[in-house]
Short mmCIF file of C-alpha atoms and ligand atoms in Angstrom, two decimals:
data_model
loop_
_atom_site.label_atom_id
_atom_site.label_comp_id
_atom_site.label_asym_id
_atom_site.label_seq_id
_atom_site.Cartn_x
_atom_site.Cartn_y
_atom_site.Cartn_z
CA MET A 106 29.66 80.92 -69.91
CA SER A 107 32.21 80.43 -72.63
CA THR A 108 33.33 83.42 -74.66
CA LEU A 109 31.71 83.94 -77.96
CA ASN A 110 33.88 83.35 -80.99
CA GLN A 111 33.65 83.20 -84.75
CA ALA A 112 33.92 79.41 -84.91
CA GLU A 113 30.91 78.88 -82.67
CA LEU A 114 28.85 81.42 -84.62
CA ASP A 115 29.79 79.75 -87.90
CA GLY A 116 28.65 76.43 -86.51
CA LEU A 117 25.34 77.87 -85.26
CA LEU A 118 24.73 79.53 -88.62
CA ALA A 119 25.41 76.33 -90.54
CA THR A 120 22.91 74.49 -88.36
CA ALA A 121 20.28 77.23 -88.75
CA GLN A 122 20.75 77.43 -92.49
CA GLY A 123 20.47 73.68 -92.68
CA GLU A 124 16.90 73.85 -91.42
CA VAL A 125 14.44 73.46 -94.28
CA LEU A 126 11.54 75.82 -93.60
CA ASP A 127 9.02 74.50 -96.10
CA ASN A 128 5.79 75.13 -94.24
CA GLU A 129 4.21 77.73 -91.95
CA GLU A 130 4.69 75.64 -88.80
CA LYS A 131 8.41 75.13 -89.34
CA LEU A 132 8.82 78.80 -90.14
CA GLU A 133 7.05 79.85 -86.94
CA ALA A 134 9.03 77.37 -84.83
CA PHE A 135 12.26 78.72 -86.33
CA ARG A 136 11.18 82.29 -85.59
CA ILE A 137 10.47 81.49 -81.93
CA ALA A 138 13.65 79.45 -81.49
CA HIS A 139 15.87 82.15 -82.94
CA PHE A 140 14.20 85.54 -82.60
CA GLY A 141 11.81 84.82 -79.73
CA ARG A 142 12.08 86.19 -76.20
CA GLN A 143 13.86 83.08 -75.04
CA GLY A 144 15.48 82.39 -78.37
CA LEU A 145 19.04 81.98 -79.53
CA LEU A 146 19.71 85.64 -80.32
CA LYS A 147 18.60 86.68 -76.88
CA ALA A 148 21.02 84.19 -75.30
CA LEU A 149 23.87 85.25 -77.57
CA ASN A 150 23.28 88.89 -76.73
CA GLU A 151 23.53 88.09 -73.06
CA ARG A 152 26.78 86.25 -73.59
CA PHE A 153 28.08 89.14 -75.67
CA ARG A 154 27.80 91.38 -72.63
CA ALA A 155 30.32 89.14 -70.87
CA VAL A 156 32.90 89.40 -73.66
CA PRO A 157 35.98 91.23 -72.38
CA GLY A 158 36.36 94.82 -73.56
CA PRO A 159 39.31 94.40 -76.01
CA GLU A 160 37.48 91.59 -77.87
CA LYS A 161 34.10 93.33 -78.02
CA ARG A 162 34.66 95.02 -81.34
CA GLU A 163 35.61 91.89 -83.24
CA VAL A 164 33.00 89.65 -81.63
CA GLY A 165 30.33 92.35 -82.07
CA GLN A 166 30.97 92.44 -85.81
CA ALA A 167 30.82 88.65 -86.02
CA LEU A 168 27.56 88.63 -84.06
CA ASN A 169 25.99 91.25 -86.32
CA ALA A 170 26.95 89.32 -89.43
CA PHE A 171 25.44 86.20 -87.84
CA LYS A 172 22.15 88.04 -87.09
CA GLN A 173 21.88 89.33 -90.62
CA ALA A 174 22.55 85.91 -92.13
CA LEU A 175 19.96 84.33 -89.82
CA GLN A 176 17.39 86.97 -90.77
CA ALA A 177 18.16 86.51 -94.45
CA HIS A 178 17.60 82.76 -94.20
CA PHE A 179 14.27 83.35 -92.45
CA ASP A 180 13.13 86.05 -94.94
CA ALA A 181 14.04 83.92 -97.95
CA ALA A 182 12.08 80.95 -96.60
CA LYS A 183 9.12 83.16 -95.77
CA GLY A 184 9.20 84.79 -99.21
CA SER A 185 9.19 81.51 -101.04
CA LEU A 186 6.35 80.16 -98.88
CA THR A 187 4.22 83.24 -99.68
CA ALA A 188 5.00 82.92 -103.37
CA GLN A 189 4.02 79.25 -103.29
CA ALA A 190 0.76 80.08 -101.52
CA ASP A 191 -0.05 82.74 -104.12
CA ALA A 192 0.73 80.41 -106.96
CA ALA A 193 -1.45 77.71 -105.45
CA GLY A 194 -4.20 80.30 -105.18
CA SER A 195 -4.81 79.59 -101.53
CA GLY A 196 -7.48 81.92 -100.22
CA MET A 197 -7.87 83.46 -103.65
CA ASP A 198 -11.03 83.12 -105.72
CA HIS A 199 -10.10 83.29 -109.37
CA THR A 200 -13.75 83.30 -110.43
CA ARG A 201 -14.44 86.57 -108.62
CA PRO A 202 -15.28 89.44 -111.00
CA SER A 203 -12.55 92.06 -111.07
CA GLY A 204 -13.11 95.47 -109.50
CA GLU A 205 -14.87 98.20 -111.44
CA VAL A 206 -12.68 100.09 -113.87
CA PRO A 207 -13.53 103.80 -113.67
CA LEU A 208 -14.48 104.92 -117.17
CA GLY A 209 -15.68 108.49 -116.64
CA SER A 210 -19.28 109.60 -116.97
CA HIS A 211 -21.72 110.50 -119.71
CA HIS A 212 -21.85 114.10 -120.80
CA PRO A 213 -24.90 115.78 -119.21
CA ILE A 214 -26.29 116.53 -122.70
CA GLN A 215 -26.11 112.80 -123.46
CA VAL A 216 -27.78 111.96 -120.15
CA VAL A 217 -30.75 114.24 -120.86
CA ARG A 218 -30.92 113.20 -124.52
CA ARG A 219 -31.12 109.53 -123.62
CA GLU A 220 -33.64 110.11 -120.88
CA ILE A 221 -35.95 112.05 -123.21
CA LEU A 222 -35.58 109.51 -126.03
CA SER A 223 -36.34 106.62 -123.70
CA ILE A 224 -39.56 108.29 -122.51
CA PHE A 225 -40.71 108.70 -126.11
CA ASP A 226 -39.51 105.20 -126.94
CA ARG A 227 -41.93 103.85 -124.34
CA MET A 228 -44.70 105.81 -126.08
CA GLY A 229 -43.90 104.14 -129.40
CA PHE A 230 -41.71 106.82 -131.02
CA THR A 231 -38.68 105.66 -133.00
CA VAL A 232 -35.53 107.72 -133.59
CA ALA A 233 -34.73 109.35 -136.93
CA ASP A 234 -31.60 111.17 -137.99
CA GLY A 235 -30.82 113.81 -140.60
CA PRO A 236 -27.81 115.75 -141.92
CA GLU A 237 -26.35 118.79 -140.18
CA ILE A 238 -25.46 120.40 -143.51
CA GLU A 239 -28.80 121.03 -145.16
CA ASP A 240 -30.44 122.90 -147.99
CA ASP A 241 -32.95 125.74 -147.87
CA TRP A 242 -35.86 123.45 -148.73
CA HIS A 243 -35.54 121.13 -145.71
CA VAL A 244 -34.75 123.86 -143.18
CA PHE A 245 -37.06 126.62 -144.39
CA SER A 246 -39.15 126.38 -147.56
CA GLY A 247 -40.53 122.90 -146.95
CA LEU A 248 -41.55 124.10 -143.49
CA ASN A 249 -43.59 126.99 -144.81
CA PHE A 250 -41.11 129.75 -143.88
CA PRO A 251 -41.97 132.82 -145.93
CA GLU A 252 -39.27 134.12 -148.29
CA GLU A 253 -38.56 137.13 -146.08
CA HIS A 254 -38.49 135.29 -142.73
CA PRO A 255 -35.69 136.65 -140.49
CA ALA A 256 -34.37 133.15 -139.63
CA ARG A 257 -33.18 132.88 -143.23
CA ASP A 258 -31.09 135.98 -142.75
CA MET A 259 -27.29 135.82 -142.89
CA GLN A 260 -27.47 137.18 -139.36
CA ASP A 261 -28.95 133.97 -137.98
CA THR A 262 -27.95 131.21 -140.36
CA PHE A 263 -24.51 129.89 -141.24
CA PHE A 264 -24.27 129.44 -145.00
CA ILE A 265 -21.60 127.36 -146.71
CA GLN A 266 -19.40 129.87 -148.52
CA ARG A 267 -18.45 127.68 -151.47
CA ASN A 268 -22.03 126.64 -152.04
CA PRO A 269 -24.61 129.17 -150.85
CA ASP A 270 -27.40 126.67 -151.47
CA LEU A 271 -26.16 124.78 -148.45
CA LEU A 272 -26.40 125.87 -144.84
CA LEU A 273 -26.03 124.48 -141.31
CA ARG A 274 -29.46 123.53 -140.03
CA THR A 275 -30.82 126.04 -137.53
CA HIS A 276 -33.25 123.51 -136.07
CA THR A 277 -33.96 119.78 -136.16
CA SER A 278 -37.34 120.46 -137.80
CA SER A 279 -35.53 119.80 -141.10
CA VAL A 280 -35.54 116.09 -140.24
CA GLN A 281 -39.37 116.20 -140.16
CA VAL A 282 -39.38 117.19 -143.84
CA ARG A 283 -36.86 114.47 -144.77
CA GLU A 284 -38.87 111.80 -142.98
CA MET A 285 -42.21 112.93 -144.40
CA GLU A 286 -40.74 112.85 -147.91
CA LYS A 287 -39.24 109.44 -147.36
CA ARG A 288 -42.02 107.60 -145.56
CA GLU A 289 -45.75 107.09 -145.55
CA PRO A 290 -47.85 107.88 -142.49
CA PRO A 291 -48.36 106.84 -139.78
CA LEU A 292 -45.20 108.49 -138.48
CA ARG A 293 -44.23 108.56 -134.86
CA ILE A 294 -40.63 109.77 -134.58
CA VAL A 295 -38.20 111.73 -132.41
CA MET A 296 -35.22 113.42 -134.01
CA PRO A 297 -32.29 114.44 -131.84
CA GLY A 298 -29.37 116.43 -133.16
CA ARG A 299 -27.02 119.37 -133.26
CA VAL A 300 -28.17 122.70 -134.60
CA PHE A 301 -26.28 125.88 -135.49
CA ARG A 302 -27.08 129.56 -135.23
CA ASN A 303 -24.96 132.61 -135.78
CA GLU A 304 -25.08 133.82 -132.18
CA ALA A 305 -22.46 135.28 -129.88
CA ILE A 306 -21.46 132.84 -127.16
CA SER A 307 -22.73 133.79 -123.70
CA ALA A 308 -24.14 132.21 -120.55
CA ARG A 309 -27.51 131.90 -122.31
CA ALA A 310 -26.63 131.37 -125.97
CA HIS A 311 -24.24 129.34 -128.08
CA CYS A 312 -23.71 128.98 -131.82
CA ILE A 313 -23.98 125.18 -131.48
CA PHE A 314 -26.61 123.47 -129.39
CA HIS A 315 -28.83 120.38 -129.33
CA GLN A 316 -32.51 119.83 -129.94
CA ILE A 317 -34.98 116.99 -129.90
CA GLU A 318 -37.76 117.21 -132.41
CA GLY A 319 -40.94 115.12 -132.38
CA LEU A 320 -43.49 114.32 -135.08
CA TYR A 321 -46.71 112.31 -134.96
CA ILE A 322 -48.76 111.91 -138.11
CA ASP A 323 -51.75 109.64 -138.53
CA ARG A 324 -55.46 109.77 -139.29
CA ASP A 325 -57.53 111.83 -136.84
CA VAL A 326 -54.66 113.18 -134.74
CA SER A 327 -55.97 116.09 -132.70
CA PHE A 328 -54.70 118.81 -130.41
CA ALA A 329 -55.89 116.64 -127.50
CA ASP A 330 -53.38 113.97 -128.57
CA LEU A 331 -50.64 116.58 -128.61
CA LYS A 332 -51.51 117.79 -125.13
CA GLN A 333 -51.84 114.30 -123.66
CA THR A 334 -48.54 113.14 -125.17
CA LEU A 335 -46.61 116.16 -123.94
CA LEU A 336 -48.21 115.94 -120.50
CA ALA A 337 -47.17 112.28 -120.27
CA PHE A 338 -43.64 113.30 -121.23
CA ALA A 339 -43.52 116.11 -118.65
CA GLU A 340 -44.80 113.81 -115.88
CA GLN A 341 -42.15 111.21 -116.63
CA PHE A 342 -39.32 113.67 -116.98
CA PHE A 343 -40.14 116.11 -114.18
CA GLY A 344 -42.13 113.79 -111.91
CA ALA A 345 -45.71 112.62 -111.35
CA GLY A 346 -48.19 115.44 -110.87
CA THR A 347 -46.21 117.93 -112.98
CA LYS A 348 -48.54 120.59 -114.35
CA ILE A 349 -48.23 121.93 -117.88
CA ARG A 350 -49.81 124.78 -119.80
CA LEU A 351 -49.91 125.57 -123.50
CA ARG A 352 -49.57 129.23 -124.47
CA PRO A 353 -50.53 130.37 -127.97
CA SER A 354 -47.48 131.08 -130.11
CA TYR A 355 -46.38 131.22 -133.72
CA PHE A 356 -44.25 128.92 -135.89
CA PRO A 357 -44.51 128.90 -139.70
CA PHE A 358 -44.88 125.11 -139.79
CA THR A 359 -47.63 124.60 -137.19
CA GLU A 360 -51.18 125.88 -136.89
CA PRO A 361 -52.22 126.37 -134.18
CA SER A 362 -48.84 126.76 -132.46
CA ALA A 363 -48.04 126.81 -128.77
CA GLU A 364 -45.25 127.05 -126.22
CA MET A 365 -45.42 124.46 -123.50
CA ASP A 366 -44.60 125.54 -119.94
CA VAL A 367 -44.22 123.33 -116.89
CA TYR A 368 -45.11 124.53 -113.42
CA TRP A 369 -41.89 124.87 -111.46
CA GLY A 370 -43.10 126.61 -108.33
CA LEU A 371 -42.18 129.79 -106.54
CA GLU A 372 -40.82 128.52 -103.26
CA THR A 373 -37.26 129.76 -103.37
CA GLU A 374 -35.45 132.80 -104.65
CA VAL A 375 -33.95 130.64 -107.40
CA ASP A 376 -37.47 129.55 -108.45
CA LYS A 377 -38.49 133.19 -108.70
CA ARG A 378 -35.43 134.06 -110.74
CA ILE A 379 -35.57 131.22 -113.25
CA THR A 380 -39.33 131.51 -113.76
CA LYS A 381 -39.17 135.33 -113.86
CA GLY A 382 -41.65 135.47 -111.01
CA THR A 383 -44.36 133.46 -112.79
CA GLY A 384 -43.65 129.97 -111.42
CA TRP A 385 -43.82 128.64 -115.02
CA LEU A 386 -40.92 127.54 -117.23
CA GLU A 387 -40.97 127.37 -121.00
CA ILE A 388 -39.88 123.90 -122.15
CA MET A 389 -40.66 123.58 -125.84
CA GLY A 390 -42.49 124.76 -128.94
CA CYS A 391 -45.24 122.63 -130.43
CA GLY A 392 -48.34 122.66 -132.58
CA MET A 393 -50.50 120.92 -135.17
CA VAL A 394 -48.52 120.41 -138.37
CA ASP A 395 -49.68 123.02 -140.89
CA PRO A 396 -51.55 121.32 -143.79
CA ALA A 397 -49.28 123.23 -146.20
CA VAL A 398 -46.26 121.45 -144.66
CA LEU A 399 -47.89 118.03 -145.09
CA GLU A 400 -48.77 118.81 -148.70
CA ALA A 401 -45.26 120.12 -149.47
CA SER A 402 -43.90 116.71 -148.47
CA GLY A 403 -46.49 114.79 -150.43
CA ILE A 404 -48.83 113.86 -147.58
CA ASP A 405 -52.57 114.26 -148.17
CA SER A 406 -53.69 116.77 -145.56
CA LYS A 407 -57.34 115.72 -145.95
CA GLU A 408 -56.52 112.21 -144.92
CA TYR A 409 -53.83 112.87 -142.35
CA SER A 410 -53.11 115.30 -139.56
CA GLY A 411 -50.39 115.47 -136.96
CA PHE A 412 -48.55 117.34 -134.28
CA ALA A 413 -44.92 118.34 -133.85
CA PHE A 414 -42.74 119.63 -131.05
CA GLY A 415 -39.17 120.74 -130.53
CA MET A 416 -37.07 121.34 -127.42
CA GLY A 417 -33.54 122.43 -126.60
CA ILE A 418 -31.55 119.82 -124.68
CA GLU A 419 -29.17 122.32 -123.05
CA ARG A 420 -32.09 124.31 -121.71
CA ILE A 421 -33.66 121.23 -120.14
CA ALA A 422 -30.32 120.07 -118.70
CA MET A 423 -29.82 123.54 -117.19
CA LEU A 424 -33.21 123.26 -115.50
CA LYS A 425 -32.68 119.70 -114.35
CA TRP A 426 -29.41 120.46 -112.57
CA GLN A 427 -29.80 124.23 -112.09
CA ILE A 428 -26.74 124.97 -114.21
CA GLY A 429 -26.34 128.71 -114.61
CA ASP A 430 -23.99 128.93 -117.58
CA LEU A 431 -24.50 127.24 -120.95
CA ARG A 432 -20.78 127.40 -121.72
CA ALA A 433 -20.08 124.72 -119.11
CA PHE A 434 -21.48 122.11 -121.53
CA PHE A 435 -18.91 122.97 -124.18
CA GLU A 436 -15.79 123.52 -122.09
CA ASN A 437 -15.65 119.87 -121.02
CA ASP A 438 -13.88 120.55 -117.75
CA VAL A 439 -13.69 117.12 -116.07
CA ARG A 440 -14.52 118.69 -112.69
CA PHE A 441 -17.87 119.67 -114.20
CA LEU A 442 -18.45 116.47 -116.18
CA LYS A 443 -17.60 114.16 -113.27
CA GLN A 444 -20.64 115.40 -111.37
CA PHE A 445 -23.09 113.72 -113.72
CA THR A 446 -23.74 110.07 -113.18
CA SER A 447 -26.88 108.48 -114.43
CA SER A 448 -28.34 105.19 -115.50
CA PHE A 449 -28.92 106.72 -118.92
N1 LIG B 457 -37.95 124.52 -134.61
C1 LIG B 457 -38.35 125.36 -133.52
C2 LIG B 457 -37.12 126.11 -133.01
O1 LIG B 457 -36.03 125.77 -133.31
C3 LIG B 457 -38.88 124.53 -132.37
C4 LIG B 457 -40.19 123.91 -132.71
C5 LIG B 457 -41.36 124.56 -132.45
C6 LIG B 457 -40.24 122.66 -133.30
C7 LIG B 457 -42.59 124.02 -132.74
C8 LIG B 457 -41.47 122.10 -133.62
C9 LIG B 457 -42.63 122.78 -133.32
O2 LIG B 457 -41.58 120.90 -134.18
O3 LIG B 457 -43.85 122.23 -133.63
O4 LIG B 457 -37.29 127.10 -132.32
#
């Protein structure tokens, strides 16, 4: 076994570097021949052991440099082969759709709003919109609110300081008046929107919240139509077989007026708490549109009749997901918002 020296290593390196490794087979053959168990490096290492002590240092350095150069040649060839394969698109389907880009989720108020609107859409209701800054007529007078009604009070209503004739609507019922003034019956509309009341913020109340209003006006509309429509809504929103009840109530703009409850059940402690031990949950206000309201908007109350309803979106979202604190909807903490995914 001849002693290892620089000249021999230089020669071996020149030969190795002269090998053109332009496909996978050549690359693999090179790997086995040089780095394999019976390859060149293995043989050189064995010969290195036989190098006499005083020469070991010098030869060792030469051998290490040789190994690194050999590895570099191999890595470079491998790198360029991979790059070529990528460029040629081998194994890659360029027609494949890209992965989903996470875009966040809808706000729970939006989810419930859309779900409710789509149920009424299937029943033939279209969506109408009205301004958030309103006047007394559309929010109160046109809806038959008496002059001294407490809702008109500074305590409940935000007035615009520079123009006290203007105020922030306290309910979406104002859009009913706008639509009745603007259009001829038949009317079959739902009116979603933000409303404002001068209330201290707490787990149960907020100065800004959302409502969905409904209005149906045509010839011969009866209380039976109201009940059937709202039952159909409740069954689609809360599930088939949902029971409802209508409790007598009072609103200035409907006669008779009612509160609609859905039967929630009394199985768990939570059920008992949220239904206050009755099993029933109040969902919305409703009633037959008062003839005075129709007349105030120029609709002949002898020819037409109708029903109306209004519900709070936050309240329904809280029931749907058992959310205990209204403030969560307004804080917009992503840890809260991320939990709501829906097709709506
Ligand atoms: N506007 C009422 C409120 O904000 C809700 C309401 C009750 C709307 C009865 C209606 C209705 O259209 O018929 O409390």
